[in-house]
Amino acid sequence: MTAIEFLRRYRADDLVKSSARGEFELKSHDSFKINGESSLWHWKSRGIGGKSALDYLVHVEAYSFVEAVQLLCDEQPRFIPQRHEDVERKRPPFELPEKSPTTTRVEAYLRCRGISQAVIDNCLQAGILYESLPYHNCVFVGRDAGGTPRYAALRGTYTYGIWMH
């Protein structure tokens, strides 16, 4: 159980909205702050923090570890994280953006940033740089040891209100 879930369920009278967006504090400990989404908490006057209800019970309410575990063992968790394998299966396969037949905008953009034409040409020939369609972004391709593209970083070529020609 997360600390924010525990506080909302069992210490709701002590939990109050703070002036910061998405953050709460405790009436009983004014320097205690907790994020409503991530459940990360920090008790500033004591210099301690955590995330779980177990951390909170041990460090803030001074329960022994065993007492805190016993208190929480009777709970049914509301949030059960997805297994990593399930999330990975849903990720679409990596695909590079569509390639433009020209590299005019990419070359102009990089030259304006002080990159020499020789370096640009070398990257274009090596296939680690190209111009995408339909937005004409610079595409920097990352490859694995076997030369297979595994990731790409895109950088827009639109600069200061004008398109690079």
CSV table of C-alpha atoms in Angstrom, one decimal:
chain,number,residue,atom,x,y,z
A,1,MET,CA,0.0,0.0,0.0
A,2,THR,CA,1.3,3.5,-0.8
A,3,ALA,CA,1.6,6.1,1.9
A,4,ILE,CA,-1.0,8.4,0.2
A,5,GLU,CA,-3.5,5.5,0.1
A,6,PHE,CA,-2.9,4.7,3.7
A,7,LEU,CA,-3.3,8.4,4.8
A,8,ARG,CA,-6.5,8.9,2.7
A,9,ARG,CA,-8.0,5.7,4.2
A,10,TYR,CA,-6.9,5.9,7.8
A,11,ARG,CA,-5.7,9.4,8.6
A,12,ALA,CA,-8.0,11.4,6.4
A,13,ASP,CA,-8.7,13.9,9.2
A,14,ASP,CA,-5.0,14.7,9.5
A,15,LEU,CA,-4.4,15.0,5.7
A,16,VAL,CA,-4.9,18.4,4.2
A,17,LYS,CA,-4.3,19.9,0.8
A,18,SER,CA,-1.2,22.0,0.7
A,19,SER,CA,-0.6,25.2,-1.4
A,20,ALA,CA,1.5,23.3,-3.9
A,21,ARG,CA,-0.3,21.6,-6.8
A,22,GLY,CA,-1.0,17.9,-6.1
A,23,GLU,CA,0.6,18.0,-2.7
A,24,PHE,CA,-0.7,17.3,0.8
A,25,GLU,CA,0.5,17.9,4.3
A,26,LEU,CA,-0.4,16.7,7.8
A,27,LYS,CA,-2.1,18.9,10.4
A,28,SER,CA,0.0,17.1,13.0
A,29,HIS,CA,3.3,17.6,11.2
A,30,ASP,CA,3.5,20.9,9.3
A,31,SER,CA,6.8,20.1,7.6
A,32,PHE,CA,5.5,16.8,6.3
A,33,LYS,CA,4.6,16.9,2.6
A,34,ILE,CA,3.4,14.1,0.3
A,35,ASN,CA,2.7,14.0,-3.4
A,36,GLY,CA,-0.9,12.9,-4.2
A,37,GLU,CA,0.0,11.0,-7.3
A,38,SER,CA,3.5,9.5,-6.7
A,39,SER,CA,3.0,9.0,-2.9
A,40,LEU,CA,6.6,10.3,-2.4
A,41,TRP,CA,6.8,12.0,1.0
A,42,HIS,CA,9.3,14.0,2.8
A,43,TRP,CA,9.3,15.1,6.4
A,44,LYS,CA,11.6,18.1,6.0
A,45,SER,CA,12.2,18.9,9.7
A,46,ARG,CA,13.5,15.4,10.3
A,47,GLY,CA,15.2,14.9,6.9
A,48,ILE,CA,13.5,11.6,6.1
A,49,GLY,CA,11.2,10.4,3.3
A,50,GLY,CA,9.7,7.5,1.6
A,51,LYS,CA,6.9,6.2,-0.5
A,52,SER,CA,5.2,3.2,1.1
A,53,ALA,CA,2.7,3.0,4.0
A,54,LEU,CA,5.4,0.8,5.7
A,55,ASP,CA,7.9,3.7,5.4
A,56,TYR,CA,5.4,6.1,6.8
A,57,LEU,CA,4.4,3.9,9.8
A,58,VAL,CA,8.0,3.2,10.8
A,59,HIS,CA,9.5,6.6,10.3
A,60,VAL,CA,6.6,9.0,11.1
A,61,GLU,CA,4.3,7.2,13.5
A,62,ALA,CA,7.2,5.3,15.1
A,63,TYR,CA,5.8,1.8,14.7
A,64,SER,CA,8.4,-1.0,14.9
A,65,PHE,CA,8.9,-2.7,11.6
A,66,VAL,CA,7.1,-5.9,12.8
A,67,GLU,CA,4.1,-3.9,14.1
A,68,ALA,CA,3.8,-1.9,10.9
A,69,VAL,CA,3.9,-5.1,8.8
A,70,GLN,CA,1.3,-6.7,11.0
A,71,LEU,CA,-1.0,-3.7,10.7
A,72,LEU,CA,-0.7,-3.7,7.0
A,73,CYS,CA,-1.0,-7.5,6.5
A,74,ASP,CA,-4.7,-7.4,7.0
A,75,GLU,CA,-5.1,-5.0,4.1
A,76,GLN,CA,-6.2,-5.8,0.6
A,77,PRO,CA,-4.2,-3.7,-1.8
A,78,ARG,CA,-6.2,-1.5,-4.2
A,79,PHE,CA,-3.3,-1.1,-6.7
A,80,ILE,CA,-1.5,-4.1,-8.0
A,81,PRO,CA,1.2,-3.1,-10.4
A,82,GLN,CA,1.3,-4.7,-13.8
A,83,ARG,CA,4.0,-7.3,-14.4
A,84,HIS,CA,6.9,-5.9,-16.5
A,85,GLU,CA,6.4,-8.7,-19.1
A,86,ASP,CA,2.7,-7.6,-19.7
A,87,VAL,CA,3.7,-4.0,-20.3
A,88,GLU,CA,6.5,-4.9,-22.6
A,89,ARG,CA,4.2,-7.1,-24.8
A,90,LYS,CA,1.9,-4.2,-25.4
A,91,ARG,CA,4.7,-1.9,-26.7
A,92,PRO,CA,4.5,-1.5,-30.5
A,93,PRO,CA,7.5,-2.6,-32.5
A,94,PHE,CA,10.1,0.1,-33.1
A,95,GLU,CA,9.8,1.8,-36.4
A,96,LEU,CA,11.8,4.7,-37.8
A,97,PRO,CA,9.9,7.7,-39.2
A,98,GLU,CA,9.3,7.9,-42.9
A,99,LYS,CA,12.3,9.2,-44.8
A,100,SER,CA,12.2,12.3,-47.0
A,101,PRO,CA,13.8,12.0,-50.5
A,102,THR,CA,15.7,15.2,-49.7
A,103,THR,CA,18.0,16.4,-46.8
A,104,THR,CA,17.8,20.1,-47.6
A,105,ARG,CA,16.2,21.3,-44.3
A,106,VAL,CA,18.4,19.0,-42.1
A,107,GLU,CA,21.6,20.1,-43.7
A,108,ALA,CA,20.6,23.8,-43.5
A,109,TYR,CA,19.5,23.4,-39.8
A,110,LEU,CA,22.8,21.6,-38.8
A,111,ARG,CA,25.0,24.0,-40.7
A,112,CYS,CA,23.3,27.0,-39.0
A,113,ARG,CA,24.4,25.3,-35.7
A,114,GLY,CA,28.0,25.1,-36.7
A,115,ILE,CA,28.2,21.5,-37.8
A,116,SER,CA,30.5,21.2,-40.8
A,117,GLN,CA,29.2,19.9,-44.1
A,118,ALA,CA,31.8,17.0,-43.9
A,119,VAL,CA,30.4,15.8,-40.6
A,120,ILE,CA,26.8,16.1,-42.0
A,121,ASP,CA,27.7,14.2,-45.2
A,122,ASN,CA,29.4,11.4,-43.2
A,123,CYS,CA,26.4,11.0,-40.9
A,124,LEU,CA,24.0,10.9,-43.9
A,125,GLN,CA,26.1,8.3,-45.8
A,126,ALA,CA,26.4,6.2,-42.6
A,127,GLY,CA,22.6,6.2,-42.3
A,128,ILE,CA,22.6,7.6,-38.8
A,129,LEU,CA,21.1,10.9,-39.9
A,130,TYR,CA,18.2,11.7,-42.3
A,131,GLU,CA,15.2,14.0,-42.8
A,132,SER,CA,11.8,12.7,-41.9
A,133,LEU,CA,8.4,13.2,-43.5
A,134,PRO,CA,6.0,14.9,-43.2
A,135,TYR,CA,7.6,17.4,-40.7
A,136,HIS,CA,11.2,17.4,-42.0
A,137,ASN,CA,12.8,16.7,-38.6
A,138,CYS,CA,16.4,15.6,-38.2
A,139,VAL,CA,16.4,11.9,-37.3
A,140,PHE,CA,19.4,10.7,-35.5
A,141,VAL,CA,19.4,6.9,-35.6
A,142,GLY,CA,20.9,4.7,-32.9
A,143,ARG,CA,22.0,1.2,-33.9
A,144,ASP,CA,23.0,-1.9,-31.9
A,145,ALA,CA,26.3,-3.7,-32.4
A,146,GLY,CA,24.8,-5.6,-35.4
A,147,GLY,CA,23.8,-2.4,-37.1
A,148,THR,CA,20.0,-2.8,-36.5
A,149,PRO,CA,18.3,0.5,-35.7
A,150,ARG,CA,17.0,0.4,-32.1
A,151,TYR,CA,16.1,4.0,-31.3
A,152,ALA,CA,15.8,7.4,-32.9
A,153,ALA,CA,16.0,11.0,-31.6
A,154,LEU,CA,14.1,13.6,-33.6
A,155,ARG,CA,15.0,17.3,-33.6
A,156,GLY,CA,12.7,19.9,-35.3
A,157,THR,CA,14.3,22.0,-38.0
A,158,TYR,CA,11.8,25.0,-37.5
A,159,THR,CA,13.9,27.9,-36.2
A,160,TYR,CA,12.9,31.4,-35.1
A,161,GLY,CA,9.6,31.6,-37.1
A,162,ILE,CA,11.1,30.5,-40.4
A,163,TRP,CA,11.5,27.2,-42.1
A,164,MET,CA,15.1,26.3,-43.2
A,165,HIS,CA,15.4,26.2,-47.0
